[in-house]
Short mmCIF file of C-alpha atoms and ligand atoms in Angstrom, two decimals:
data_model
loop_
_atom_site.label_atom_id
_atom_site.label_comp_id
_atom_site.label_asym_id
_atom_site.label_seq_id
_atom_site.Cartn_x
_atom_site.Cartn_y
_atom_site.Cartn_z
CA MET A 1 -15.36 9.36 23.17
CA LYS A 2 -18.05 11.87 24.17
CA LYS A 3 -21.33 12.17 21.88
CA THR A 4 -20.42 15.87 21.79
CA GLU A 5 -17.27 15.23 19.87
CA PHE A 6 -18.99 13.38 16.97
CA LYS A 7 -21.69 16.00 16.91
CA ARG A 8 -18.91 18.82 16.58
CA ARG A 9 -17.16 16.92 13.79
CA ARG A 10 -20.55 16.58 11.89
CA SER A 11 -21.30 20.39 12.40
CA GLN A 12 -17.81 21.44 11.15
CA LEU A 13 -18.11 19.07 8.15
CA MET A 14 -21.52 20.45 7.37
CA LYS A 15 -20.24 24.20 7.62
CA MET A 16 -17.84 23.26 5.11
CA MET A 17 -20.10 21.41 2.80
CA GLY A 18 -22.58 24.50 2.73
CA LYS A 19 -26.26 24.71 1.96
CA GLY A 20 -27.79 22.65 -0.81
CA THR A 21 -25.50 19.78 -0.34
CA ILE A 22 -25.83 16.17 0.98
CA ALA A 23 -23.06 13.95 2.28
CA ILE A 24 -23.61 10.07 2.02
CA LEU A 25 -21.31 7.64 3.83
CA ALA A 26 -21.56 3.80 4.03
CA SER A 27 -20.28 1.80 6.89
CA ALA A 28 -17.96 -1.09 6.47
CA SER A 29 -19.55 -4.33 5.70
CA GLN A 30 -19.03 -7.92 7.56
CA VAL A 31 -16.62 -9.84 5.73
CA THR A 32 -16.98 -13.70 5.54
CA ARG A 33 -14.02 -15.76 6.79
CA ASN A 34 -15.33 -19.08 5.73
CA ARG A 35 -18.95 -20.41 5.46
CA ASP A 36 -20.95 -18.51 8.28
CA VAL A 37 -18.08 -17.29 10.27
CA ASP A 38 -17.01 -13.79 9.79
CA PHE A 39 -13.74 -11.91 10.41
CA PRO A 40 -13.98 -9.65 13.33
CA PHE A 41 -15.73 -6.50 12.30
CA ARG A 42 -13.88 -3.14 12.24
CA GLN A 43 -15.93 0.09 11.44
CA ASP A 44 -14.80 2.04 8.45
CA SER A 45 -12.63 4.94 10.00
CA ASP A 46 -14.45 7.87 8.30
CA PHE A 47 -17.73 6.37 9.40
CA LEU A 48 -16.74 5.91 12.82
CA TYR A 49 -15.14 9.31 12.86
CA LEU A 50 -18.29 11.00 12.16
CA THR A 51 -20.88 8.69 13.93
CA GLY A 52 -19.36 6.75 16.76
CA PHE A 53 -21.42 3.89 15.31
CA SER A 54 -19.90 0.57 15.22
CA GLU A 55 -22.44 -1.74 13.39
CA PRO A 56 -22.21 -2.82 9.77
CA ASP A 57 -25.14 -2.19 7.18
CA ALA A 58 -25.45 1.51 8.06
CA VAL A 59 -25.37 4.49 5.93
CA MET A 60 -24.84 8.11 7.21
CA VAL A 61 -26.63 11.05 5.47
CA LEU A 62 -25.88 14.67 6.26
CA ILE A 63 -27.88 17.34 4.90
CA PRO A 64 -26.69 20.96 5.96
CA GLY A 65 -29.70 23.14 6.87
CA ARG A 66 -32.50 20.50 6.47
CA LYS A 67 -35.53 21.49 8.69
CA HIS A 68 -36.73 18.18 9.57
CA GLY A 69 -33.26 16.97 10.66
CA GLU A 70 -29.63 17.38 9.18
CA TYR A 71 -28.32 14.05 10.34
CA ILE A 72 -30.03 10.83 9.23
CA LEU A 73 -28.69 7.33 10.07
CA PHE A 74 -29.83 4.36 8.12
CA CYS A 75 -29.10 1.19 10.09
CA ARG A 76 -30.29 -2.55 10.65
CA GLU A 77 -33.70 -2.75 12.53
CA LYS A 78 -34.00 -4.35 15.68
CA ASP A 79 -34.89 -8.19 15.34
CA PRO A 80 -34.89 -10.11 18.71
CA GLU A 81 -34.10 -13.55 16.72
CA GLN A 82 -31.03 -12.13 14.71
CA GLU A 83 -29.92 -10.31 18.05
CA THR A 84 -30.08 -13.59 20.02
CA TRP A 85 -27.55 -15.24 17.43
CA HIS A 86 -25.40 -12.29 16.24
CA GLY A 87 -25.44 -9.59 19.14
CA ARG A 88 -27.26 -6.57 19.99
CA ARG A 89 -28.40 -3.80 17.41
CA ALA A 90 -29.08 -0.33 18.23
CA GLY A 91 -32.20 0.00 15.97
CA GLN A 92 -33.81 3.29 15.01
CA GLU A 93 -34.60 4.27 18.44
CA GLY A 94 -30.93 3.56 19.40
CA ALA A 95 -29.71 5.52 16.71
CA VAL A 96 -31.56 8.65 17.69
CA GLU A 97 -31.32 8.28 21.53
CA ASP A 98 -27.63 6.93 21.82
CA TYR A 99 -26.10 8.30 18.69
CA ASP A 100 -27.74 11.58 18.21
CA ALA A 101 -29.33 10.87 14.70
CA ASP A 102 -32.15 13.68 14.03
CA ASP A 103 -33.83 10.72 12.28
CA SER A 104 -33.26 7.03 11.47
CA PHE A 105 -34.68 4.42 9.05
CA PRO A 106 -34.21 0.86 8.48
CA ILE A 107 -31.28 0.00 5.97
CA GLU A 108 -33.95 -2.00 3.95
CA ASP A 109 -36.04 1.21 3.31
CA MET A 110 -32.90 3.24 1.95
CA ASP A 111 -33.90 2.46 -1.68
CA ASP A 112 -37.36 4.27 -1.16
CA ILE A 113 -36.19 7.06 0.94
CA LEU A 114 -32.84 8.27 -0.39
CA PRO A 115 -33.82 9.44 -3.67
CA GLY A 116 -36.24 11.97 -1.98
CA LEU A 117 -33.18 13.33 0.18
CA LEU A 118 -31.10 13.76 -2.74
CA GLU A 119 -33.81 15.41 -4.74
CA GLY A 120 -33.35 19.23 -4.49
CA THR A 121 -29.67 19.09 -3.63
CA ASP A 122 -26.96 20.43 -5.97
CA ALA A 123 -23.87 18.51 -4.97
CA ILE A 124 -23.31 15.01 -3.37
CA PHE A 125 -20.29 14.61 -1.19
CA ASN A 126 -19.21 11.02 -0.90
CA ILE A 127 -16.16 8.88 -1.24
CA MET A 128 -16.07 7.09 -4.50
CA GLY A 129 -14.45 3.60 -5.00
CA ARG A 130 -14.23 2.49 -1.55
CA TYR A 131 -17.40 0.36 -1.67
CA PRO A 132 -18.08 -0.22 -5.65
CA GLU A 133 -21.51 -1.70 -4.77
CA PHE A 134 -22.65 1.23 -2.92
CA ASP A 135 -21.40 3.71 -5.58
CA GLN A 136 -23.65 1.67 -8.08
CA GLN A 137 -26.61 2.15 -5.77
CA LEU A 138 -26.00 5.92 -5.33
CA ILE A 139 -25.63 6.36 -9.11
CA GLY A 140 -28.90 4.36 -9.47
CA TRP A 141 -30.60 6.78 -7.11
CA VAL A 142 -29.25 9.64 -9.03
CA ASN A 143 -30.39 8.01 -12.36
CA HIS A 144 -33.93 7.72 -10.85
CA ILE A 145 -34.16 11.27 -10.22
CA LYS A 146 -33.05 12.22 -13.54
CA ALA A 147 -35.56 9.95 -15.26
CA GLN A 148 -37.95 12.21 -13.66
CA SER A 149 -36.48 15.55 -14.20
CA ARG A 150 -39.40 16.44 -16.79
CA ALA A 151 -41.64 16.11 -14.01
CA GLY A 152 -39.75 18.95 -12.39
CA LEU A 153 -37.38 17.04 -9.92
CA HIS A 154 -34.22 18.79 -9.30
CA VAL A 155 -31.23 16.63 -10.14
CA PRO A 156 -27.81 17.01 -8.20
CA SER A 157 -25.38 18.31 -10.70
CA GLU A 158 -22.04 17.20 -9.32
CA PHE A 159 -20.35 14.44 -7.15
CA VAL A 160 -17.75 16.20 -4.80
CA SER A 161 -14.97 14.12 -2.99
CA LEU A 162 -15.76 13.93 0.57
CA ASP A 163 -12.11 12.65 1.40
CA TYR A 164 -10.70 16.16 0.66
CA ILE A 165 -12.24 18.02 3.69
CA LEU A 166 -13.02 14.95 5.78
CA HIS A 167 -9.41 13.67 5.79
CA ASP A 168 -8.07 16.96 6.47
CA MET A 169 -10.31 17.17 9.57
CA ARG A 170 -8.85 13.90 10.72
CA LEU A 171 -5.35 14.91 10.30
CA PHE A 172 -5.54 17.39 13.10
CA LYS A 173 -6.03 15.52 16.39
CA SER A 174 -8.40 16.90 19.20
CA ARG A 175 -7.84 16.78 22.70
CA GLU A 176 -10.09 13.78 23.10
CA GLU A 177 -8.46 11.98 20.23
CA LEU A 178 -4.99 12.50 21.77
CA LYS A 179 -6.41 11.09 25.10
CA LEU A 180 -6.92 7.80 23.24
CA MET A 181 -3.72 7.82 21.26
CA ARG A 182 -1.89 8.31 24.53
CA LYS A 183 -3.61 5.55 26.07
CA ALA A 184 -2.98 3.31 23.09
CA ALA A 185 0.71 4.35 23.26
CA THR A 186 1.10 3.53 26.93
CA ILE A 187 -0.58 0.01 26.28
CA SER A 188 1.59 -0.71 23.36
CA VAL A 189 4.75 0.45 25.45
CA SER A 190 3.83 -2.14 28.19
CA ALA A 191 3.51 -4.89 25.76
CA HIS A 192 6.95 -4.10 24.26
CA GLU A 193 8.46 -4.13 27.53
CA ARG A 194 6.98 -7.60 28.44
CA ALA A 195 8.16 -9.05 25.23
CA MET A 196 11.72 -7.58 25.94
CA LYS A 197 11.78 -9.38 29.52
CA LEU A 198 10.48 -12.65 28.24
CA CYS A 199 12.55 -13.10 25.13
CA ARG A 200 15.01 -16.13 25.49
CA PRO A 201 16.75 -18.07 22.64
CA GLY A 202 14.51 -21.24 21.82
CA HIS A 203 11.39 -19.22 22.24
CA TYR A 204 9.29 -18.91 19.11
CA GLU A 205 8.11 -15.64 17.38
CA PHE A 206 4.39 -16.67 18.12
CA GLN A 207 5.22 -17.07 21.94
CA ILE A 208 6.46 -13.30 21.91
CA ALA A 209 3.59 -12.16 19.77
CA ALA A 210 1.19 -13.74 22.31
CA GLU A 211 2.40 -11.14 24.87
CA PHE A 212 1.14 -8.57 22.84
CA ASP A 213 -2.39 -10.33 22.28
CA HIS A 214 -2.47 -10.59 25.97
CA GLU A 215 -1.56 -7.12 26.83
CA PHE A 216 -3.82 -5.64 24.39
CA ARG A 217 -6.76 -7.57 25.10
CA GLN A 218 -6.36 -7.42 28.79
CA CYS A 219 -6.41 -3.60 28.50
CA GLY A 220 -9.48 -3.58 26.31
CA ALA A 221 -7.42 -2.69 23.29
CA GLN A 222 -6.89 -4.61 19.87
CA HIS A 223 -4.16 -4.94 17.30
CA ALA A 224 -3.99 -1.76 15.09
CA TYR A 225 -2.48 -3.90 12.27
CA PRO A 226 -0.87 -7.52 12.38
CA ALA A 227 2.28 -7.59 14.58
CA ILE A 228 5.62 -8.04 13.09
CA VAL A 229 7.79 -10.40 15.29
CA GLY A 230 10.97 -11.21 13.13
CA GLY A 231 13.87 -12.74 14.68
CA GLY A 232 17.34 -12.77 12.72
CA ALA A 233 16.76 -12.94 8.83
CA ASN A 234 13.00 -12.18 9.15
CA GLY A 235 13.74 -8.85 10.68
CA CYS A 236 14.86 -7.92 7.10
CA ILE A 237 11.44 -8.65 5.57
CA LEU A 238 9.53 -5.27 5.98
CA HIS A 239 6.24 -6.79 6.34
CA TYR A 240 6.91 -10.26 8.03
CA THR A 241 3.80 -11.51 9.78
CA GLU A 242 4.20 -15.30 9.92
CA ASN A 243 5.79 -15.03 13.27
CA ASN A 244 6.31 -18.68 13.39
CA GLU A 245 9.91 -19.26 13.86
CA VAL A 246 12.39 -20.16 16.61
CA LEU A 247 14.47 -17.28 18.09
CA ASN A 248 18.19 -18.11 17.89
CA ASP A 249 21.02 -17.08 20.18
CA GLY A 250 22.93 -14.30 18.73
CA ASP A 251 20.17 -12.87 16.46
CA LEU A 252 18.21 -9.59 16.76
CA LEU A 253 14.29 -9.61 17.25
CA LEU A 254 12.53 -6.78 15.40
CA ILE A 255 9.06 -6.28 16.66
CA ASP A 256 6.77 -3.76 15.05
CA SER A 257 3.39 -3.90 17.00
CA GLY A 258 0.82 -1.37 18.17
CA CYS A 259 -2.81 -1.58 19.60
CA GLU A 260 -5.71 0.62 18.83
CA VAL A 261 -8.06 2.04 21.57
CA GLN A 262 -11.66 2.97 20.27
CA GLY A 263 -10.10 3.09 16.94
CA TYR A 264 -7.09 5.17 17.54
CA ALA A 265 -3.71 3.35 16.75
CA SER A 266 -0.26 3.30 18.08
CA ASP A 267 2.73 2.03 16.03
CA ILE A 268 5.97 1.11 17.70
CA THR A 269 9.03 -0.72 16.63
CA ARG A 270 11.92 -1.85 18.75
CA THR A 271 14.71 -4.31 17.81
CA PHE A 272 16.67 -5.99 20.56
CA PRO A 273 18.99 -9.16 21.01
CA VAL A 274 17.30 -12.31 21.49
CA ASN A 275 19.96 -13.36 24.17
CA GLY A 276 19.88 -9.86 25.84
CA LYS A 277 23.37 -8.55 24.50
CA TYR A 278 23.93 -6.63 21.20
CA SER A 279 27.01 -7.89 19.36
CA PRO A 280 29.57 -5.31 18.41
CA ALA A 281 28.32 -5.50 14.77
CA GLN A 282 24.62 -5.29 15.89
CA ARG A 283 25.34 -2.17 18.12
CA ASP A 284 27.18 -0.40 15.36
CA ILE A 285 24.13 -0.53 13.01
CA TYR A 286 21.81 0.04 15.87
CA HIS A 287 23.75 3.38 16.79
CA ILE A 288 23.29 4.64 13.09
CA VAL A 289 19.49 3.89 13.17
CA LEU A 290 18.98 5.54 16.63
CA ALA A 291 21.02 8.58 15.61
CA ALA A 292 19.00 8.72 12.42
CA GLN A 293 15.61 8.41 14.40
CA VAL A 294 16.80 11.18 16.78
CA ALA A 295 17.67 13.49 14.17
CA ALA A 296 14.37 12.90 12.37
CA ILE A 297 12.55 13.57 15.57
CA LYS A 298 14.42 16.75 16.05
CA LYS A 299 13.02 17.92 12.71
CA VAL A 300 9.34 17.60 13.69
CA ARG A 301 7.97 20.94 14.63
CA PRO A 302 5.51 23.44 13.21
CA GLY A 303 6.91 25.15 9.94
CA ASN A 304 9.11 22.20 9.01
CA HIS A 305 7.76 20.30 5.97
CA TRP A 306 6.61 16.64 5.91
CA ASN A 307 9.89 15.53 4.25
CA ASP A 308 12.35 17.24 6.58
CA PRO A 309 12.46 14.28 9.03
CA HIS A 310 12.98 11.82 6.23
CA ASN A 311 15.96 13.78 4.93
CA ALA A 312 17.48 14.20 8.18
CA ALA A 313 17.47 10.41 8.61
CA VAL A 314 18.70 9.71 5.05
CA ARG A 315 21.69 12.07 5.78
CA VAL A 316 22.58 10.28 9.06
CA ILE A 317 21.95 6.81 7.62
CA THR A 318 24.22 7.59 4.66
CA ARG A 319 26.96 9.12 6.62
CA GLY A 320 26.77 6.08 9.02
CA LEU A 321 26.76 3.38 6.46
CA THR A 322 30.09 5.34 4.65
CA GLU A 323 31.74 5.41 8.00
CA ILE A 324 31.48 1.47 8.25
CA LYS A 325 32.23 1.18 4.58
CA LEU A 326 28.73 -0.47 3.71
CA LEU A 327 28.57 2.48 1.22
CA LYS A 328 31.65 3.87 -0.56
CA GLY A 329 31.92 7.43 -1.94
CA ASN A 330 30.93 10.94 -0.94
CA PRO A 331 27.70 11.20 1.19
CA THR A 332 26.15 13.96 -0.76
CA ARG A 333 26.71 12.26 -3.95
CA LEU A 334 25.40 8.86 -2.59
CA ILE A 335 22.28 10.59 -1.11
CA LYS A 336 21.67 12.06 -4.61
CA GLU A 337 21.88 8.83 -6.18
CA GLN A 338 19.63 7.27 -3.31
CA ALA A 339 22.52 4.62 -2.58
CA TYR A 340 21.07 4.26 0.93
CA ARG A 341 18.11 2.66 -0.72
CA LYS A 342 19.96 -0.76 -0.81
CA PHE A 343 19.75 -0.87 2.94
CA TYR A 344 17.06 1.82 3.87
CA MET A 345 14.22 1.31 1.35
CA HIS A 346 11.05 2.70 3.10
CA ARG A 347 10.24 6.16 4.00
CA THR A 348 10.74 7.76 7.51
CA GLY A 349 7.13 7.72 8.72
CA HIS A 350 3.41 8.13 7.93
CA TRP A 351 0.43 9.94 9.60
CA LEU A 352 -1.20 8.08 12.46
CA GLY A 353 -4.74 8.14 13.73
CA LEU A 354 -7.85 5.96 13.22
CA ASP A 355 -5.81 4.19 10.44
CA VAL A 356 -2.39 3.14 11.28
CA HIS A 357 -1.29 4.69 7.96
CA ASP A 358 -3.75 7.43 8.53
CA VAL A 359 -5.41 9.77 6.01
CA GLY A 360 -4.13 13.26 5.09
CA ASP A 361 -2.27 14.64 2.26
CA TYR A 362 1.36 14.69 2.25
CA LYS A 363 1.88 17.41 -0.31
CA VAL A 364 0.01 20.48 -1.23
CA GLY A 365 0.35 20.98 -4.93
CA ASP A 366 3.83 19.81 -5.67
CA GLN A 367 5.06 21.07 -2.14
CA TRP A 368 5.60 19.02 0.76
CA ARG A 369 3.04 19.75 3.56
CA LEU A 370 3.98 21.89 6.53
CA LEU A 371 3.92 20.41 9.74
CA GLU A 372 1.22 21.92 12.05
CA SER A 373 0.37 21.49 15.61
CA GLY A 374 -2.16 18.69 16.39
CA MET A 375 -0.71 16.25 13.75
CA VAL A 376 0.54 12.84 14.61
CA LEU A 377 3.10 10.92 12.56
CA THR A 378 5.53 8.16 13.17
CA ILE A 379 9.20 8.29 12.82
CA GLU A 380 10.79 4.87 11.91
CA PRO A 381 14.17 4.63 9.98
CA GLY A 382 15.60 1.37 9.71
CA ILE A 383 18.58 -0.59 8.12
CA TYR A 384 18.04 -3.93 6.88
CA ILE A 385 20.99 -6.17 5.62
CA PRO A 386 19.85 -9.42 4.27
CA ALA A 387 22.43 -12.48 4.07
CA HIS A 388 24.45 -12.73 0.97
CA SER A 389 23.93 -8.81 0.11
CA LYS A 390 26.38 -8.21 -2.49
CA GLY A 391 29.88 -6.75 -1.42
CA VAL A 392 28.61 -6.93 2.36
CA HIS A 393 30.95 -8.66 4.83
CA ARG A 394 29.20 -11.54 6.58
CA LYS A 395 29.54 -10.03 10.02
CA TRP A 396 26.43 -7.57 8.94
CA TRP A 397 24.34 -10.41 7.69
CA ASP A 398 20.82 -10.61 8.92
CA ILE A 399 20.92 -7.41 10.63
CA GLY A 400 17.48 -5.84 10.44
CA ILE A 401 16.89 -2.83 12.65
CA ARG A 402 13.97 -0.27 12.98
CA ILE A 403 13.17 1.89 15.69
CA GLU A 404 9.66 3.59 15.54
CA ASP A 405 7.97 6.07 17.66
CA ASP A 406 4.62 7.88 17.57
CA VAL A 407 5.13 11.75 17.51
CA LEU A 408 2.82 14.68 17.96
CA VAL A 409 3.43 18.01 16.47
CA THR A 410 3.03 20.75 19.35
CA ASN A 411 2.99 24.48 19.21
CA THR A 412 6.56 24.75 19.92
CA GLY A 413 8.23 21.43 18.66
CA CYS A 414 7.07 17.90 19.18
CA GLU A 415 6.01 15.40 21.85
CA VAL A 416 7.15 11.65 21.36
CA LEU A 417 3.80 9.83 22.67
CA THR A 418 5.85 6.44 22.97
CA GLU A 419 8.81 8.12 24.73
CA ALA A 420 8.47 5.79 27.81
CA LEU A 421 9.80 2.79 25.99
CA VAL A 422 13.47 2.33 26.32
CA LYS A 423 15.56 2.51 23.10
CA LYS A 424 19.11 3.08 24.09
CA PRO A 425 21.04 -0.23 23.71
CA ASP A 426 22.50 -0.19 27.29
CA ASP A 427 18.77 0.59 28.59
CA ILE A 428 17.25 -2.26 26.57
CA GLU A 429 20.03 -4.61 27.75
CA ALA A 430 19.39 -3.53 31.37
CA LEU A 431 15.60 -3.95 31.07
CA MET A 432 16.25 -7.46 29.55
CA ALA A 433 18.56 -8.32 32.33
CA GLY A 434 15.80 -7.39 34.75
N1 LIG B 1 3.34 -0.95 11.30
C1 LIG B 1 3.33 -0.68 10.12
C2 LIG B 1 4.18 0.63 9.80
O1 LIG B 1 5.33 0.74 10.70
O2 LIG B 1 4.11 1.39 8.92
MN1 LIG B 2 4.63 2.90 11.06
MN1 LIG B 3 5.06 0.13 12.59
#
């Protein structure tokens, strides 16, 4: 991502904030795994979006119109010994040279410097509640100024939620962002293809999961979320991530896995037969889910609202389940009663971006949000029929099917970013037969 893109975002944000304001945003922190070992560090998405800076222990400050520089980055100082052990740091010079900060100070000095930056502003834009310790620090600085108000210091009078404008910006993807999302989609597509080709009865779920680790890392990407590789009954567990069981002849395998590239996610699910051939019952259910997904994708276009694709999927699934007698009654009534929720208990998608379940409002007031060009969402209907489901013939048991693609709203309709990955049963069988 070019430096100019981050600068453009900061300028846009500052324009919306207006004069007399200050935005303060903390980076993510390292999280300890055990003793002196940390989990791999992942930068806070909002922080990454505005700075491109991927170190922990940093704080971004934006002060629109400030004469001595609008963008200040607090970060770790350079420290040869620490860097020998734990890796390079940008330091204050790097923050200015490489990340376009107008000024940069050591994070240790923040307590001394921040009250001075807050003083004289009217409104503080921040994200309350994400890092409670940081919130406490911020309140402490404001109280510090308040204590001196008799000496003439101007106390900021309001906290404003930064989420509102920042997350609306993040909802609309730029050309640069879409480039990365397309790349993430392409890598994830190859990984799913590898998995389909490799899958055999007797393999373990983790062996298939390893294909994703390999393909993602080989391409310089990483998992956008823990992969779900669920054979048979495990395909009916929505967030199954143990991935440790053997794959049986005759079962389906549901894989929900996507990578992120420079933070930008992809999110794909395919469900295919472990032995390379769908059984008639599996095909019946698969056809319903696929028809639901196709109908939902058709509803992705500017001017439609967020819930239109979901409604379309629900209609197709309810009708389909009625035809094969898994639901009984009048489809319109069944939809009203949400009878489909016995087999389809999640929603048809979510925004996609720097977070896999990306930020952005789904409603404006009490109305569903209208889809607009530049938004990216997933379309992922499914049907899940665990064994011993009440009143369900055993031929349907342990069929869990989800089909998920990533869809960009365009000016005229939509573009499926993950279209290259096969999803018709015949095409999947052909690929697996290789
Ligand atoms: N991979 C998480 C989801 O599909 O929402
Ligand atoms: Mn998803
Ligand atoms: Mn998914």
